[in-house]
Short mmCIF file of C-alpha atoms in Angstrom, two decimals:
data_model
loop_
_atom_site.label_atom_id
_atom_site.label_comp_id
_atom_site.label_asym_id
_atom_site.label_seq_id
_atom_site.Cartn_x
_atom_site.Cartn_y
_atom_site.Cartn_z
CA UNK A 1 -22.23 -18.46 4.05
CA UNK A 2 -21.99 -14.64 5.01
CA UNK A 3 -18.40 -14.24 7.22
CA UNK A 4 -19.12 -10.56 7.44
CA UNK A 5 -21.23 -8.03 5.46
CA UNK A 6 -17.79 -7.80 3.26
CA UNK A 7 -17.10 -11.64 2.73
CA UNK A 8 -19.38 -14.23 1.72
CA UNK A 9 -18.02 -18.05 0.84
CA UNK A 10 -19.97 -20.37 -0.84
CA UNK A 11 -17.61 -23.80 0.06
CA UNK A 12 -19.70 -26.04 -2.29
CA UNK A 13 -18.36 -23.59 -5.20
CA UNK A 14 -15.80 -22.46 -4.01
CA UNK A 15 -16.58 -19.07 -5.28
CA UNK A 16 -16.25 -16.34 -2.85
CA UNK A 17 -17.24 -12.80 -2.27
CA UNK A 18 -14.85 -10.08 -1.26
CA UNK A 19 -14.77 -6.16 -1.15
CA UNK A 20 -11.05 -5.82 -1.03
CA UNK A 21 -11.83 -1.72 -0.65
CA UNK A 22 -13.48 -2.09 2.71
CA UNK A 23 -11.19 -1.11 5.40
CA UNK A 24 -12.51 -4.45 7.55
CA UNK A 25 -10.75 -6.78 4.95
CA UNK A 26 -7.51 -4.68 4.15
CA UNK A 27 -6.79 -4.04 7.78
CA UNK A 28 -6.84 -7.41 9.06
CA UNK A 29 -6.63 -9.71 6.19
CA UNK A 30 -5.32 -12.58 8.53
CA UNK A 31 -8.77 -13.00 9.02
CA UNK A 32 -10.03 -13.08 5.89
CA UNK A 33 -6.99 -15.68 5.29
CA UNK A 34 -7.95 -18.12 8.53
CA UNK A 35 -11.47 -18.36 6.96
CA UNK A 36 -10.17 -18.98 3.62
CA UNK A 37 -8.50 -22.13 5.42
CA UNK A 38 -11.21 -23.12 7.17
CA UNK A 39 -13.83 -23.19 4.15
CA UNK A 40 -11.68 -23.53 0.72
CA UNK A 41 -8.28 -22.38 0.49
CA UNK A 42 -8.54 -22.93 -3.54
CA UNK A 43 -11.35 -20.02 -4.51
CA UNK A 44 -12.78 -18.16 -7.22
CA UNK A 45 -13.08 -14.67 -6.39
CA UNK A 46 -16.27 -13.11 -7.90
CA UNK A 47 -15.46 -9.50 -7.55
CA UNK A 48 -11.57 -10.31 -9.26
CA UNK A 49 -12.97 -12.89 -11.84
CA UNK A 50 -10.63 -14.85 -11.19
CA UNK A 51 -9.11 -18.42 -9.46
CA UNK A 52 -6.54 -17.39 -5.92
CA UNK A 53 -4.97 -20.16 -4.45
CA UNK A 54 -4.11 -19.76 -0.56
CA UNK A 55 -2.58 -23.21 0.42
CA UNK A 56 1.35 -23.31 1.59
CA UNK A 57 1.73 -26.07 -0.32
CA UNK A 58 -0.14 -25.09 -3.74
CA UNK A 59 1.24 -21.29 -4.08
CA UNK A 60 4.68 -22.93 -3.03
CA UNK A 61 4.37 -25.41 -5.91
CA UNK A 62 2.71 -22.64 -8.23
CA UNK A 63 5.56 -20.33 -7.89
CA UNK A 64 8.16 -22.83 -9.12
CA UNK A 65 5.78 -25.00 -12.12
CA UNK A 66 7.14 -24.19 -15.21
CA UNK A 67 3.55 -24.45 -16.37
CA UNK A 68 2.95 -21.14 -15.11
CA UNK A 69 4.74 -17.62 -16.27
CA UNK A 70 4.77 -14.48 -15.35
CA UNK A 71 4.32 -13.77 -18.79
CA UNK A 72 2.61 -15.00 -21.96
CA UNK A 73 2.91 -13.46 -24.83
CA UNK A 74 6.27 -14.57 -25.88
CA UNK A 75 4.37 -17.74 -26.29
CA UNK A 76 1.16 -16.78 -27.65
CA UNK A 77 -0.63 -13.35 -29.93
CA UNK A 78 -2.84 -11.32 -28.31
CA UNK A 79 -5.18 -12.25 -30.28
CA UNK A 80 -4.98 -16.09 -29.96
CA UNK A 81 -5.50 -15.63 -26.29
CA UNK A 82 -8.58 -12.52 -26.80
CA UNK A 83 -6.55 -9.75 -25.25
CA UNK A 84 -7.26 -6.29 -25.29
CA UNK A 85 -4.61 -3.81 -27.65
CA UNK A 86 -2.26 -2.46 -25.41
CA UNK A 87 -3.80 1.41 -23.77
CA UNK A 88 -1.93 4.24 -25.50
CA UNK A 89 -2.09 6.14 -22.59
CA UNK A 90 -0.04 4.11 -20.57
CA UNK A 91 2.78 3.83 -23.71
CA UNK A 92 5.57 4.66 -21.03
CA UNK A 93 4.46 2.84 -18.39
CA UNK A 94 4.42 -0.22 -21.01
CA UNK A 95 7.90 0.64 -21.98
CA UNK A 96 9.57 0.84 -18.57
CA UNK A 97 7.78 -2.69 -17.73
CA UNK A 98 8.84 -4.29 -21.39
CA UNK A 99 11.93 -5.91 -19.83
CA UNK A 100 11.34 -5.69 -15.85
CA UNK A 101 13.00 -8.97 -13.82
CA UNK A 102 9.08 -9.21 -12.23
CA UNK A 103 7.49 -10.17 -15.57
CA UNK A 104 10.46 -11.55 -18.35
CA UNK A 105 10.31 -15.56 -18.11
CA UNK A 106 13.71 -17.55 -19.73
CA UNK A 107 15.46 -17.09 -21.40
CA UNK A 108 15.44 -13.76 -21.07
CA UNK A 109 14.90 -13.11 -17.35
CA UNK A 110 17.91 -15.54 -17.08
CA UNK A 111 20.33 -13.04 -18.99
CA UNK A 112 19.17 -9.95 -17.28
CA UNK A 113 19.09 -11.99 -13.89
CA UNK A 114 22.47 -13.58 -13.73
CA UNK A 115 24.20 -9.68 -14.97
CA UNK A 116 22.22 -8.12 -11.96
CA UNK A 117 22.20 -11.48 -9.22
CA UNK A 118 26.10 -11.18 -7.96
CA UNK A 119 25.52 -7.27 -6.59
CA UNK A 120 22.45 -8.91 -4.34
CA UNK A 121 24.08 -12.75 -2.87
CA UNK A 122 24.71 -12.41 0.49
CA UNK A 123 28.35 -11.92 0.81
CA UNK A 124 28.54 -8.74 -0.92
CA UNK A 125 25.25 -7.48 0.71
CA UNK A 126 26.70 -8.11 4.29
CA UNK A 127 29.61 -5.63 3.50
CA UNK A 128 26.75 -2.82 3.81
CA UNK A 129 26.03 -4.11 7.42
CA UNK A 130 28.41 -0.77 8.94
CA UNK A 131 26.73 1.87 6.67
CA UNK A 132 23.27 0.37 7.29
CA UNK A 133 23.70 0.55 11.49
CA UNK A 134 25.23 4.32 11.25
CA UNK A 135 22.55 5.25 9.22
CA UNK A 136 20.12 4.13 11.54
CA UNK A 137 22.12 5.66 14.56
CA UNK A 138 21.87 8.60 12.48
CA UNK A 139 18.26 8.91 12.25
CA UNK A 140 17.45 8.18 15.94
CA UNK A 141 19.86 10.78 17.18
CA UNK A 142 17.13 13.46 15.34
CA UNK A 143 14.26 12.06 17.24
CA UNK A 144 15.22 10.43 20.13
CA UNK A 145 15.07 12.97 22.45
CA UNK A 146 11.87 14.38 21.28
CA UNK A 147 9.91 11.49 22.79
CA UNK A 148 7.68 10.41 20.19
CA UNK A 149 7.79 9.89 16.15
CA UNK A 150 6.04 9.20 12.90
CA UNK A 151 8.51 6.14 12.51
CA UNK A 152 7.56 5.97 8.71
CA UNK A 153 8.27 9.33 7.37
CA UNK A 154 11.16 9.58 10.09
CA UNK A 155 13.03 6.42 9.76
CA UNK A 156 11.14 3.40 7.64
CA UNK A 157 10.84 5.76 4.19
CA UNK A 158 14.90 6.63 4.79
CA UNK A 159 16.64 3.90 5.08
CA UNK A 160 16.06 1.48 2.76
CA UNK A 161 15.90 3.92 -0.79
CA UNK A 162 18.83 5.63 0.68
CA UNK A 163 20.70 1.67 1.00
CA UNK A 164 19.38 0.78 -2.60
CA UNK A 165 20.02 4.15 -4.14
CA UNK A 166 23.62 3.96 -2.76
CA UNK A 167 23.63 0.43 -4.63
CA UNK A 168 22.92 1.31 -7.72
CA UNK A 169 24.61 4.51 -7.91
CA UNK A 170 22.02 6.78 -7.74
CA UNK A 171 22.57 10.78 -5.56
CA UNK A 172 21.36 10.02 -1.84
CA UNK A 173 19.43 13.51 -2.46
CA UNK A 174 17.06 11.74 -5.09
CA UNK A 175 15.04 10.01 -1.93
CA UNK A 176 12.32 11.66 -1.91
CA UNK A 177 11.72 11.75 -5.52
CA UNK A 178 11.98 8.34 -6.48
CA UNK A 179 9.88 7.54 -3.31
CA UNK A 180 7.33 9.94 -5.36
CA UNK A 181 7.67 8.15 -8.72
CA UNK A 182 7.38 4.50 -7.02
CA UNK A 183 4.21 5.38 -4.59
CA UNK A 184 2.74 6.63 -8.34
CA UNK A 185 3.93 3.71 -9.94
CA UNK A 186 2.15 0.76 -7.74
CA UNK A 187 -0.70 1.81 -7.77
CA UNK A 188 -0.97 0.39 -11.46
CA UNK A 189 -0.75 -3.40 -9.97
CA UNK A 190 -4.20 -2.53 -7.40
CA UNK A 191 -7.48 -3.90 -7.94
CA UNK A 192 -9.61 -1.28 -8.87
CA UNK A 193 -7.33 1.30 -9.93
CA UNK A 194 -8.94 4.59 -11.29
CA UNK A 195 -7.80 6.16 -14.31
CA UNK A 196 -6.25 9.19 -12.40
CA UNK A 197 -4.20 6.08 -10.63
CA UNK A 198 -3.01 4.54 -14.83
CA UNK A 199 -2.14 8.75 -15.56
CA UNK A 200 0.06 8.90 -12.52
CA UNK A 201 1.43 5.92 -13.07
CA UNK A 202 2.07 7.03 -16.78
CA UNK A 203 3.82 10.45 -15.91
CA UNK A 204 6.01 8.74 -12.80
CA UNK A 205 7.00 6.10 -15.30
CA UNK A 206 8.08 8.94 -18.15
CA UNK A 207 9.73 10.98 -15.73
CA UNK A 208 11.77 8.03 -14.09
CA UNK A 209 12.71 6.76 -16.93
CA UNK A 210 14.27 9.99 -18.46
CA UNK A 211 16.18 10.56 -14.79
CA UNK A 212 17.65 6.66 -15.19
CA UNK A 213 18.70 7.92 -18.60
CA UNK A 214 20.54 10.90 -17.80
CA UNK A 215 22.29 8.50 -14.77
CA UNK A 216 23.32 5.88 -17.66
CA UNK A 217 24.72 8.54 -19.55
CA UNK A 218 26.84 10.14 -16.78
CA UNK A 219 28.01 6.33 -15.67
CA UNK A 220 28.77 5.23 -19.54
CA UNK A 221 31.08 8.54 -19.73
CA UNK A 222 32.58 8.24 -15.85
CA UNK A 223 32.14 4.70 -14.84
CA UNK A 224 31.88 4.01 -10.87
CA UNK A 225 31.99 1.22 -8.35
CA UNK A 226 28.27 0.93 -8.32
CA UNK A 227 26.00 -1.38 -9.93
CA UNK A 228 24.71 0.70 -12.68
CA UNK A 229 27.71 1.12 -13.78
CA UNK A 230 28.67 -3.32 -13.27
CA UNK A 231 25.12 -3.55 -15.44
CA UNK A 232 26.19 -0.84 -18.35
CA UNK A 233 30.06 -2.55 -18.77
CA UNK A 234 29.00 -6.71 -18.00
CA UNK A 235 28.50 -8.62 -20.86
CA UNK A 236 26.82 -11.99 -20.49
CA UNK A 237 27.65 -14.34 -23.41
CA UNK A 238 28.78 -11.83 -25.61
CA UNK A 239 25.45 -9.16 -25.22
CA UNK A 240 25.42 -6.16 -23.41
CA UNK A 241 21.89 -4.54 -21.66
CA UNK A 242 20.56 -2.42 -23.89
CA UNK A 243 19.41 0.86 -22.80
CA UNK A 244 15.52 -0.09 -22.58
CA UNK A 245 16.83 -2.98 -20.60
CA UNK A 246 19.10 -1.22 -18.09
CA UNK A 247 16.17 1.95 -17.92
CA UNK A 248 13.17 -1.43 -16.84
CA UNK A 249 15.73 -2.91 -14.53
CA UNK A 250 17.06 -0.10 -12.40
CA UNK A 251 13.14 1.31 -11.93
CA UNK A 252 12.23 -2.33 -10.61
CA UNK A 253 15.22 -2.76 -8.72
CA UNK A 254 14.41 0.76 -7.10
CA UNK A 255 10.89 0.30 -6.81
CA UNK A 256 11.28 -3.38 -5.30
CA UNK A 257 14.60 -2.67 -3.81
CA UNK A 258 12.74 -0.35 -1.42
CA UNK A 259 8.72 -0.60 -1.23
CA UNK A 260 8.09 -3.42 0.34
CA UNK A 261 10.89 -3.32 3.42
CA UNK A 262 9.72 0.18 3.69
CA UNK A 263 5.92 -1.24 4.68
CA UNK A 264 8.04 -4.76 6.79
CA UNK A 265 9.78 -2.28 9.08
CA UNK A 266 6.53 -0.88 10.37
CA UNK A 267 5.04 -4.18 9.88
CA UNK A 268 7.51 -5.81 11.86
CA UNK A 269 7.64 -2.94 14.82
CA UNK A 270 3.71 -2.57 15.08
CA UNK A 271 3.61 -6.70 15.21
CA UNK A 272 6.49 -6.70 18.35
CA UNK A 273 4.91 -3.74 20.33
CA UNK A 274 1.49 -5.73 20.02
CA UNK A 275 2.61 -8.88 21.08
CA UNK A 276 3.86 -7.78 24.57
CA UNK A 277 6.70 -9.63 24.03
CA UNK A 278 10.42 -8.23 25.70
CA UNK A 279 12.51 -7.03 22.85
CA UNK A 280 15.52 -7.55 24.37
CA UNK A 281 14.86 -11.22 24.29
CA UNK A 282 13.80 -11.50 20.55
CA UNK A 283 16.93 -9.25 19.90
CA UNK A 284 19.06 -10.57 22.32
CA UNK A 285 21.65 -11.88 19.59
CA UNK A 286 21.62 -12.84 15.74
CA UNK A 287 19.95 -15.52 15.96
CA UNK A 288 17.04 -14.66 17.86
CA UNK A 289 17.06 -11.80 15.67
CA UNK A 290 16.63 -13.68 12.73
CA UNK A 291 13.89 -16.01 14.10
CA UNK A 292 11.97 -12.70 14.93
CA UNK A 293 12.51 -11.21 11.72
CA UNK A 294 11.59 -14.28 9.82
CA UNK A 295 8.34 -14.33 12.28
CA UNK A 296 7.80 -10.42 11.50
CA UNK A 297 7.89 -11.46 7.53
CA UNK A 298 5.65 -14.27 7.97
CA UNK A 299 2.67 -12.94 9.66
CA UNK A 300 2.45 -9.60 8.46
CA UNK A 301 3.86 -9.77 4.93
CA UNK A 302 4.78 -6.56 2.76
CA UNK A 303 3.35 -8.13 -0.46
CA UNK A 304 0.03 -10.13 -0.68
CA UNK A 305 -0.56 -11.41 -4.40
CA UNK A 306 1.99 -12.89 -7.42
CA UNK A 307 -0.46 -13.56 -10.79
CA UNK A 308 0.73 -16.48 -13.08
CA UNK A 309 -0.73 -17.15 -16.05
CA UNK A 310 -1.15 -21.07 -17.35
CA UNK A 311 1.27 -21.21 -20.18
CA UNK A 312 -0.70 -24.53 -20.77
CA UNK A 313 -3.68 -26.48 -20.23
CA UNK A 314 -3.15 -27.65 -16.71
CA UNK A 315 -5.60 -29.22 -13.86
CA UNK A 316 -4.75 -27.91 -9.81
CA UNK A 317 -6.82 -29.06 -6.97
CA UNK A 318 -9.02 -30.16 -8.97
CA UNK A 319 -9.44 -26.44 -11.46
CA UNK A 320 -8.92 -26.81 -15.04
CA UNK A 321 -6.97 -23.89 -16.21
CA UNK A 322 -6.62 -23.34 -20.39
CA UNK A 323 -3.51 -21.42 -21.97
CA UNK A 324 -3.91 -17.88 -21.15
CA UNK A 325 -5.62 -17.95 -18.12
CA UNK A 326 -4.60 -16.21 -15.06
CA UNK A 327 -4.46 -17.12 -11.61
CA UNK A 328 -2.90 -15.73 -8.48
CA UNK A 329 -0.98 -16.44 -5.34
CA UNK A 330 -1.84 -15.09 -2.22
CA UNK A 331 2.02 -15.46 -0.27
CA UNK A 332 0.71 -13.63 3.04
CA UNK A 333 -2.47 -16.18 3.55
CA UNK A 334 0.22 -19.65 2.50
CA UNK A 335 2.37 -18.43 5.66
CA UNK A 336 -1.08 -18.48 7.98
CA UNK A 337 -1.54 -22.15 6.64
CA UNK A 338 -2.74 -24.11 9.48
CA UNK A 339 -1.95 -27.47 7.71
CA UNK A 340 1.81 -25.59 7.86
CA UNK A 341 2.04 -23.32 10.91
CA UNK A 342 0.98 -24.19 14.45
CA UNK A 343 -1.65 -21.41 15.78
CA UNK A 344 -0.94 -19.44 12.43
CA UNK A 345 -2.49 -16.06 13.77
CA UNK A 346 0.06 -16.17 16.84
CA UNK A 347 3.21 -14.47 17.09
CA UNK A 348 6.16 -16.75 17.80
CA UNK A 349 9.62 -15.99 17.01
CA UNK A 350 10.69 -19.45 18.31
CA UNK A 351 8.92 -21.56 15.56
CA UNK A 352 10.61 -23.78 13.47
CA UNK A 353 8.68 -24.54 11.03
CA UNK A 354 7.98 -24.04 7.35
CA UNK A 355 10.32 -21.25 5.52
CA UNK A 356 7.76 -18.27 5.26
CA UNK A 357 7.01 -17.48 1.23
CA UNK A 358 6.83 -13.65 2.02
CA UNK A 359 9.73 -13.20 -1.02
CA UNK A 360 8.73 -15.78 -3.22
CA UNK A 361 9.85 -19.02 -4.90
CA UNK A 362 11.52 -20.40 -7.77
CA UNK A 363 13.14 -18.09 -10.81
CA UNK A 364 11.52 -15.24 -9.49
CA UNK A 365 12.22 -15.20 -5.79
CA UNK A 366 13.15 -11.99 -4.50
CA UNK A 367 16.59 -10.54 -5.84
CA UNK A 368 16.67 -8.36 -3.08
CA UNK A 369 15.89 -10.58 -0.50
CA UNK A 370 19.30 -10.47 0.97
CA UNK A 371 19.29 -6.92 1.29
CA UNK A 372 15.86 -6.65 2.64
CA UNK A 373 16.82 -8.96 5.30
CA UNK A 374 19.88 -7.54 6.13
CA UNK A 375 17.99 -4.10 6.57
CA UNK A 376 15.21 -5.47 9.09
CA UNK A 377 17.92 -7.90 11.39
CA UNK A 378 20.59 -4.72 11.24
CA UNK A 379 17.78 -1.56 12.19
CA UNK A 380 15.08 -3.51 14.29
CA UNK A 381 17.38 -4.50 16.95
CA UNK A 382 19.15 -0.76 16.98
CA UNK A 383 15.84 1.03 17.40
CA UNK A 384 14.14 -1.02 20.10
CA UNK A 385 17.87 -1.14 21.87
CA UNK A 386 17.69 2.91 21.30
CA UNK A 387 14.95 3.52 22.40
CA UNK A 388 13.84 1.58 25.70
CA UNK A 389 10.09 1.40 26.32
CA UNK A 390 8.81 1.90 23.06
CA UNK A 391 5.39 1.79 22.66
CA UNK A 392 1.96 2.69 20.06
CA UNK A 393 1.28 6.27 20.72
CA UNK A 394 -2.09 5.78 18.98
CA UNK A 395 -3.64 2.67 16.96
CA UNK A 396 -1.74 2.49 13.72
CA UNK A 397 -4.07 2.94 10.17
CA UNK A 398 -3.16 0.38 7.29
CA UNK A 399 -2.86 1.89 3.92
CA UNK A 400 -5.98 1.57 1.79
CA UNK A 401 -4.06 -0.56 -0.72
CA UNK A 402 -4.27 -4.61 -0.44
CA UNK A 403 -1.60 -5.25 -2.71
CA UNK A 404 0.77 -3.90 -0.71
CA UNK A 405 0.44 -4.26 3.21
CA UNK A 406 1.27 -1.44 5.26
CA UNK A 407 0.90 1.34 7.14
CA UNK A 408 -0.29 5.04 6.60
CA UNK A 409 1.38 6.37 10.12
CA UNK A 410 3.32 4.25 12.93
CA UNK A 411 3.20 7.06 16.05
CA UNK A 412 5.44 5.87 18.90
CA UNK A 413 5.98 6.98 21.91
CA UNK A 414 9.15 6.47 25.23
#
């Protein structure tokens, strides 16, 4: 069954062919995603070689089955399971992921988790609410009376390495730099990647890593109130972090801590502008402010695909699935589930319904959801309150990464 000359479905199958590169798909994956619900939400994706689950309910379940890991070989050799040797040019990139929160299982991940977990619960994330509205403020007063921005470079790219940067301890002035080593470092997780993409990745990772190194040196001789400094000086049943573990946590907790809500804030604003509706009625107090924010997240998520793999034989929806294989969760098409969410395509703040899975489930549900959060319901209701009459000053472009949904350039006009 041809969809489009980029997407093919064969429901009998269930296998299903997909450029992800062609700017059709990655643009408007929502509907790719309706399709996918319409003709088999469970698929095996010919180009990927490999099974995608798309059901609410499934990559719900998936996330939190103890059947599946984010990792495997703390259970099994590579050679048991036919992997390939590890690259030797991507030795630092290895290193900096050996002990990242994304990809440790227990009991590991629950160690490095609960010495990291108390900087990002709610309560003490809410205490940035004051810093996080007069930064903001600050960064509208250099635009607003110009008329019209890049939102992304201006605004979206600022705020949220500047919040997590501030977190962990790390000089304000670094920004740009470690927004440099992160955009380098992504791009090893895309489908497709080139070897120039694994050699950038490489070099960002070597160079952040010896920054983060320098910073744990300077904290271990002058401690601070900052989290680097709570992550060098915590013990957690008697162990310290090492310094491989502090170097793979503070590049994920950068890299995650600020990627994703940098791609949800133009996300969320290109998703409000288009949907006509008044923003002083979706912002018109916290809690309509949340319910818009939660809507933004669903509908337009930052991050597209988790992988698993099957730490055991295991059967879903009917797939068999051996130790060692891999299989992955697409979180933005389980929030368009129309066995979940009424009219799934349409924007509407005023739904309650399922929780949206934009951040995960289970052990490895977003650390920094709190944060993230806190950034969109704090700075979406200050800019469209700022600036009155926003609107698209030309049709946005998404980024030319699926992985990661976003855009290249949000231009906006008053």
């Amino acid at each position: 069954m041809m969809i489009a000359p980029f997407f093919s479905i064969d429901p009998a199958t269930r296998r299903v062919s997909l450029d992800s590169s062609d700017p059709a798909f990655y643009g408007n994956p929502n509907e790719v995603y309706k399709a996918l619900h319409c003709h088999c939400p469970t698929f095996y994706w010919e180009q990927q070689k490999q099974w995608f689950f798309t059901g609410y309910d499934h990559v719900n379940g998936l996330l939190r089955d103890r059947r599946f890991g984010r990792q495997i070989l703390h259970i099994a050799t590579r050679e048991e399971l036919g992997l390939a040797e590890p690259e030797q040019h991507l030795a630092n990139f290895d290193l900096a992921e050996r002990y990242s929160l994304l990809e440790l299982e227990p009991p590991e991940h629950t160690r490095l988790r609960t010495l990291v977990n108390r900087a990002f619960v709610s309560r003490h994330v809410e205490k940035m609410k004051p810093e996080l509205a007069e930064l903001a403020n600050k960064l509208i007063d250099g635009f607003k009376d110009k008329g019209e921005v890049e939102l992304l470079s201006a605004f979206a790219d600022i705020i949220p390495v500047t919040m997590i940067a501030r977190m962990i301890g790390i000089r304000e002035e670094m920004g740009p730099q470690l927004l440099a080593w992160s955009h380098a470092y992504i791009r090893m997780y895309l489908f497709g990647r080139t070897r120039e993409d694994e050699d950038g990745a490489e070099r960002a990772a070597s160079d952040f890593s010896d920054y983060v190194k320098t910073v744990i040196a300077e904290r271990r001789a002058n401690p601070r109130d900052d989290l680097l400094t709570h992550m060098i000086h915590t013990e957690h049943k008697g162990q310290y972090l090492t310094d491989a573990e502090l170097v793979s946590t503070t590049i994920v907790l950068l890299n995650a801590g600020h990627e994703a809500t940098v791609h949800q804030i133009g996300n969320s604003v290109r998703v409000i502008l288009e949907s006509g509706c008044d923003p002083a009625e979706l912002f018109k107090d916290e809690a309509a402010t949340e319910c818009t924010v939660e809507e933004t997240l669903r509908i337009c998520a930052p991050v597209h695909i988790f992988q698993r793999w099957a730490l055991e034989p295991v059967e879903i929806d009917g797939i068999s699935f051996k130790r060692g294989d891999k299989v992955s969760l697409i979180l933005a098409a389980a929030n368009l589930d129309p066995a979940r969410f009424t009219d799934p395509l349409s924007f509407r703040p005023d739904r309650n319904e399922a929780p949206n899975l934009s951040f995960g489930a289970g052990i490895h549900f977003c650390i920094g959801a709190p944060l993230a959060r806190l950034e969109l319901n704090v700075v979406l209701p200050i800019l469209f309150e700022r600036l009155p009459g926003l609107k698209l000053a030309k049709t946005p472009s998404v980024k030319d990464v699926y992985h990661f949904h976003g855009l290249d350039a949000l231009n906006l006009a008053w």
